[in-house]
PDB file of C-alpha atoms in Angstrom:
ATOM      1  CA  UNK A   3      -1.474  13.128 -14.389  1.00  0.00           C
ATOM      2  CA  UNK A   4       0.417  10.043 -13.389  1.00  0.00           C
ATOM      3  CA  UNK A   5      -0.464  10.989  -9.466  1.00  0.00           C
ATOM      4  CA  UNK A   6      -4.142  10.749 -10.195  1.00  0.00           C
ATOM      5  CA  UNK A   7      -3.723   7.598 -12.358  1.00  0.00           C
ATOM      6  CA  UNK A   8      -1.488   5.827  -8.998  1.00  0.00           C
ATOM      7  CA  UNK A   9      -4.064   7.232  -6.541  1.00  0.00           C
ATOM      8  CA  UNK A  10      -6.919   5.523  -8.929  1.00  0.00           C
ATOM      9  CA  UNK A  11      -5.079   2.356  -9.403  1.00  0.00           C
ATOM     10  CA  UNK A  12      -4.650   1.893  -5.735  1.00  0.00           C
ATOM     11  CA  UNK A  13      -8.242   2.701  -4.984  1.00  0.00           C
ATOM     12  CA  UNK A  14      -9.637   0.840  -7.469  1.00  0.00           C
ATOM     13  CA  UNK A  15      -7.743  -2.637  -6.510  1.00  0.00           C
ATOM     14  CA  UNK A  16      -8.925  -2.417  -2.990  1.00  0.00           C
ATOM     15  CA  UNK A  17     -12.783  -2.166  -4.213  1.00  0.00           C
ATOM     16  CA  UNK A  18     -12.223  -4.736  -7.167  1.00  0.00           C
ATOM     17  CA  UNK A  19     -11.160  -7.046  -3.970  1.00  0.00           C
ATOM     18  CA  UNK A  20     -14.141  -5.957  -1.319  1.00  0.00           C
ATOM     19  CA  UNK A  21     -16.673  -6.092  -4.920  1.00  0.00           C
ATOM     20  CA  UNK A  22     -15.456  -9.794  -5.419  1.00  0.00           C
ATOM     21  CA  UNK A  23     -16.275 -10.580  -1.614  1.00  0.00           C
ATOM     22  CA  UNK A  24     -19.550  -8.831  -2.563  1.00  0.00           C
ATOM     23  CA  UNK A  25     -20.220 -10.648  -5.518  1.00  0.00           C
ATOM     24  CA  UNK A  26     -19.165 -13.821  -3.766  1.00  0.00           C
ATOM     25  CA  UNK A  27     -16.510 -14.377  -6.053  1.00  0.00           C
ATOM     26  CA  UNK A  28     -14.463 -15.237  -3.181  1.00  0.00           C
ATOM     27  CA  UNK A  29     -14.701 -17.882  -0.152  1.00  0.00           C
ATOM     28  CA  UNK A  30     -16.130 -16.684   3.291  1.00  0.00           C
ATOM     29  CA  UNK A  31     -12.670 -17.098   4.494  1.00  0.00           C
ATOM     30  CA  UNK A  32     -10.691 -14.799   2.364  1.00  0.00           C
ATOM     31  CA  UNK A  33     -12.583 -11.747   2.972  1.00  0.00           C
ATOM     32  CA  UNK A  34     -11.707 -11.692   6.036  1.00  0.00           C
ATOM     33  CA  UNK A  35      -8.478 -11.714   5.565  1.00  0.00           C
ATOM     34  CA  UNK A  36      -7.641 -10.335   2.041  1.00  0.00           C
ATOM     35  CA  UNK A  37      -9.960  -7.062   1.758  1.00  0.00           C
ATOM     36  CA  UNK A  38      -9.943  -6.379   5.285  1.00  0.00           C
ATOM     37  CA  UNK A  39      -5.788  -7.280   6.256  1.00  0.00           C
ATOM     38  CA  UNK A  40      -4.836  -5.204   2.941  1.00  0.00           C
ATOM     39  CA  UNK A  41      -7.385  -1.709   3.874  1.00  0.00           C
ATOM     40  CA  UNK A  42      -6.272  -2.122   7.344  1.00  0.00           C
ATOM     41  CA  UNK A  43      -2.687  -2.201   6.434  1.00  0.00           C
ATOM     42  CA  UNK A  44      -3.078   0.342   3.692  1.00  0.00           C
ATOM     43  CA  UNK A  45      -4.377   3.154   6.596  1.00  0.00           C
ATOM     44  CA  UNK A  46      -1.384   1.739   8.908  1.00  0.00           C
ATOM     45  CA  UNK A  47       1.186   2.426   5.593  1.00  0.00           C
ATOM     46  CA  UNK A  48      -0.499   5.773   4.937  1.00  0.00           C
ATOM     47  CA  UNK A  49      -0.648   6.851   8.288  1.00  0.00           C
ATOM     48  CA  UNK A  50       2.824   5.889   8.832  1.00  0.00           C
ATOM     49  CA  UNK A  51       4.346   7.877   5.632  1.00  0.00           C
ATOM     50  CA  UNK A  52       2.045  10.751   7.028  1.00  0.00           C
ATOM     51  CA  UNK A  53       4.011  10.650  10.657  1.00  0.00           C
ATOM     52  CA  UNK A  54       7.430  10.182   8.714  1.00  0.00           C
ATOM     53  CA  UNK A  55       6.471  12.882   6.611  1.00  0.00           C
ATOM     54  CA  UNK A  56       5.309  15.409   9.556  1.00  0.00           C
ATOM     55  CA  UNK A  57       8.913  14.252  11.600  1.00  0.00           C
ATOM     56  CA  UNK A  58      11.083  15.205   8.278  1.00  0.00           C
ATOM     57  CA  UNK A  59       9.788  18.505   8.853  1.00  0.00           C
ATOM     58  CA  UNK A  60      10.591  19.067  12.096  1.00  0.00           C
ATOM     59  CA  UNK A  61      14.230  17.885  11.600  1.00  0.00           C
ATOM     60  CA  UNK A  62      14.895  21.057  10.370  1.00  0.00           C
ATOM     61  CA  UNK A  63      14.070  22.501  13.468  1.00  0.00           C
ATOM     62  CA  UNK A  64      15.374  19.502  15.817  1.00  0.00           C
ATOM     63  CA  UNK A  65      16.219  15.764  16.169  1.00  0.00           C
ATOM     64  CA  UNK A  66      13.528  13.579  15.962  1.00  0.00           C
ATOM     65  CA  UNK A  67      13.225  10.102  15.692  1.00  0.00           C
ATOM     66  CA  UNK A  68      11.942   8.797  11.814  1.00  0.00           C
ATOM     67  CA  UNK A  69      10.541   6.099  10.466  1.00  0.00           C
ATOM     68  CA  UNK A  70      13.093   3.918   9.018  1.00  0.00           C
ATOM     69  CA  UNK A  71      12.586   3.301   4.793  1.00  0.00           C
ATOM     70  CA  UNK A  72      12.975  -0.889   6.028  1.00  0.00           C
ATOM     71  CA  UNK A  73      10.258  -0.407   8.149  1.00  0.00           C
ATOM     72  CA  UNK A  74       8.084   1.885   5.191  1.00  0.00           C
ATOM     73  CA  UNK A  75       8.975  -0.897   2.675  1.00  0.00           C
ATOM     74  CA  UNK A  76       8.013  -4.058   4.799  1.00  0.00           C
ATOM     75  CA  UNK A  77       4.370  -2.777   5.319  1.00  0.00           C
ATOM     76  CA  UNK A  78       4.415  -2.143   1.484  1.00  0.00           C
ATOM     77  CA  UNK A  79       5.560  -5.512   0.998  1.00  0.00           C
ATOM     78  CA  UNK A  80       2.761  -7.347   3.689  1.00  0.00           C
ATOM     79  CA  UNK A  81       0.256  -5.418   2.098  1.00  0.00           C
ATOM     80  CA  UNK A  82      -0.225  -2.212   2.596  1.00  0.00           C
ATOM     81  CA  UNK A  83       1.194  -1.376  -1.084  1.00  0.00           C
ATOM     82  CA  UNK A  84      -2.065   1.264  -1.906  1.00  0.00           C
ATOM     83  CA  UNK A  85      -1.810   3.302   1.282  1.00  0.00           C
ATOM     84  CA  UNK A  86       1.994   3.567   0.871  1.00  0.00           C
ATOM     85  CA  UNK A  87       1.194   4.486  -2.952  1.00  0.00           C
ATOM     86  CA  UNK A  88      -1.443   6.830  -2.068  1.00  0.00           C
ATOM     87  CA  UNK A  89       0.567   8.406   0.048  1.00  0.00           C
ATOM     88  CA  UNK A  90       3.544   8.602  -1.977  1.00  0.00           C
ATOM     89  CA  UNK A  91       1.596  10.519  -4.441  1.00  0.00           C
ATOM     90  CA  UNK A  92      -0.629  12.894  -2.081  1.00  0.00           C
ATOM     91  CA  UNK A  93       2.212  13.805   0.365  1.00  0.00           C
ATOM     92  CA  UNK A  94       4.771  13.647  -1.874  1.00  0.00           C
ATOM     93  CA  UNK A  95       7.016  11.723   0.575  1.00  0.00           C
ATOM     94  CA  UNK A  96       9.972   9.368  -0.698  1.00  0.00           C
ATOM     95  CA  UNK A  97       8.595  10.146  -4.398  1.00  0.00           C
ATOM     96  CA  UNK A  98      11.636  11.319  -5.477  1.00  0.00           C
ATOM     97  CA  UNK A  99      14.563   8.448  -4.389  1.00  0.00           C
ATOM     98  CA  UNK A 100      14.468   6.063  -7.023  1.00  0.00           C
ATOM     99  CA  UNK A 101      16.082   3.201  -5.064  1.00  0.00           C
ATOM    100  CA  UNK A 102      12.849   3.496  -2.647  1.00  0.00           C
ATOM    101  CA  UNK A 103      10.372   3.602  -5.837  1.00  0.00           C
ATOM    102  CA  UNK A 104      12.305   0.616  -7.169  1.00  0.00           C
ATOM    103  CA  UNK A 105      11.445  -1.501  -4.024  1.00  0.00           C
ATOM    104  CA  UNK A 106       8.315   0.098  -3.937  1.00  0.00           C
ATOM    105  CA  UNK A 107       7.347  -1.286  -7.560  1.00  0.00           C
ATOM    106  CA  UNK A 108       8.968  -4.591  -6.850  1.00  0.00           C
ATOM    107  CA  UNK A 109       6.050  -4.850  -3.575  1.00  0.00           C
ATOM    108  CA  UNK A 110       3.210  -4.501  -5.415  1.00  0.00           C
ATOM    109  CA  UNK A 111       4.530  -7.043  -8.003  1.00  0.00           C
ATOM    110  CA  UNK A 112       4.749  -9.092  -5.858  1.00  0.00           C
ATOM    111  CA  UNK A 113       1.516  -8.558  -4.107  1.00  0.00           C
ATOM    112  CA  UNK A 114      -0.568  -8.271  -7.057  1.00  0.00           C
ATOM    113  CA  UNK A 115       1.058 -11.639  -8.529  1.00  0.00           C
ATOM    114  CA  UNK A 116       0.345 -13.238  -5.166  1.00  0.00           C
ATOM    115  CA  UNK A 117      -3.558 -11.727  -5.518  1.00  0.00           C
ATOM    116  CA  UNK A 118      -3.743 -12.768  -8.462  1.00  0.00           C
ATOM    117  CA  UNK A 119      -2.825 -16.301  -7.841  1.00  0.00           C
ATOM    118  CA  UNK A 120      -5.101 -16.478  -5.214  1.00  0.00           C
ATOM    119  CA  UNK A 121      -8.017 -15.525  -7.483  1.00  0.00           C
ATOM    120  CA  UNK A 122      -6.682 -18.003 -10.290  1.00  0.00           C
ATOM    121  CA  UNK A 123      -6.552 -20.558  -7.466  1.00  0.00           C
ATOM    122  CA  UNK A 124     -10.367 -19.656  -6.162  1.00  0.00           C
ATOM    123  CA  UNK A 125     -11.816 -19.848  -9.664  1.00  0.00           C
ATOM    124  CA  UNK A 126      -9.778 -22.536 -10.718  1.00  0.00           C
ATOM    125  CA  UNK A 127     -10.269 -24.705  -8.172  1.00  0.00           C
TER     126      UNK A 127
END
C-alpha cells in the first residue's frame, strides 16, 4: 500500500511541475530548468539505484565495484528525489536501512520546500 502511494506521490509531483509549465503558471525560464533538470535527474537516480542494485547481486558471486550511498543521496538531494523514491519502492533497494531513509526524507524536504518557494516566489511576485 504505502509503495503504491510513494510511487504516486513521486509521479504525480513531476507532472504537477511539467502541468504548471503547461498552464503557464511558470516563467519561460524555469521550465527549462525545473521540470526538465528534476525528470532528467530522476532517470539518472533511478538508473543509478538500478546499477547499484544489479552490482549487490553479483557480490555474492564476486567483487564489484558499488555505488557509494554519498553518491545515491547527493543526486536525491540535487533533485532527483522521485527516481531515487521510485526506485526505492520498485526495486526494493536501500528500503530497509533506516539511516539511508532518514536522509532520504530529509532530501525531498528540502527539495519540495525549495519548490515550493519557488512557486510562492513566481505567484507572489
Amino acid at each position: 500500500m504505502i509503495k503504491k502511494i510513494l510511487i504516486t506521490l513521486s509521479i504525480l509531483l513531476l507532472a504537477a511541475i511539467w502541468l504548471a509549465y503547461f498552464f503557464q503558471y511558470l516563467p519561460l525560464y524555469v521550465p527549462i530548468y525545473l521540470p526538465t533538470y528534476v525528470s532528467v535527474l530522476s532517470v539518472i537516480t533511478f538508473t543509478m539505484y538500478a546499477w547499484d542494485k544489479r552490482q549487490a547481486k553479483q557480490s555474492a558471486y564476486k567483487k564489484v565495484n558499488r555505488t557509494s550511498e554519498r553518491a545515491l543521496q547527493l543526486l536525491s538531494l540535487f533533485g532527483g528525489w522521485p527516481g531515487a523514491l521510485i526506485a526505492q519502492q520498485w526495486l526494493r533497494h536501500k528500503s530497509q536501512k533506516r539511516r539511508f531513509i532518514m536522509v532520504l526524507w530529509m532530501c525531498i524536504i528540502m527539495n519540495v520546500s525549495w519548490i515550493a518557494g519557488v512557486f510562492y516566489f513566481l505567484i507572489s511576485g
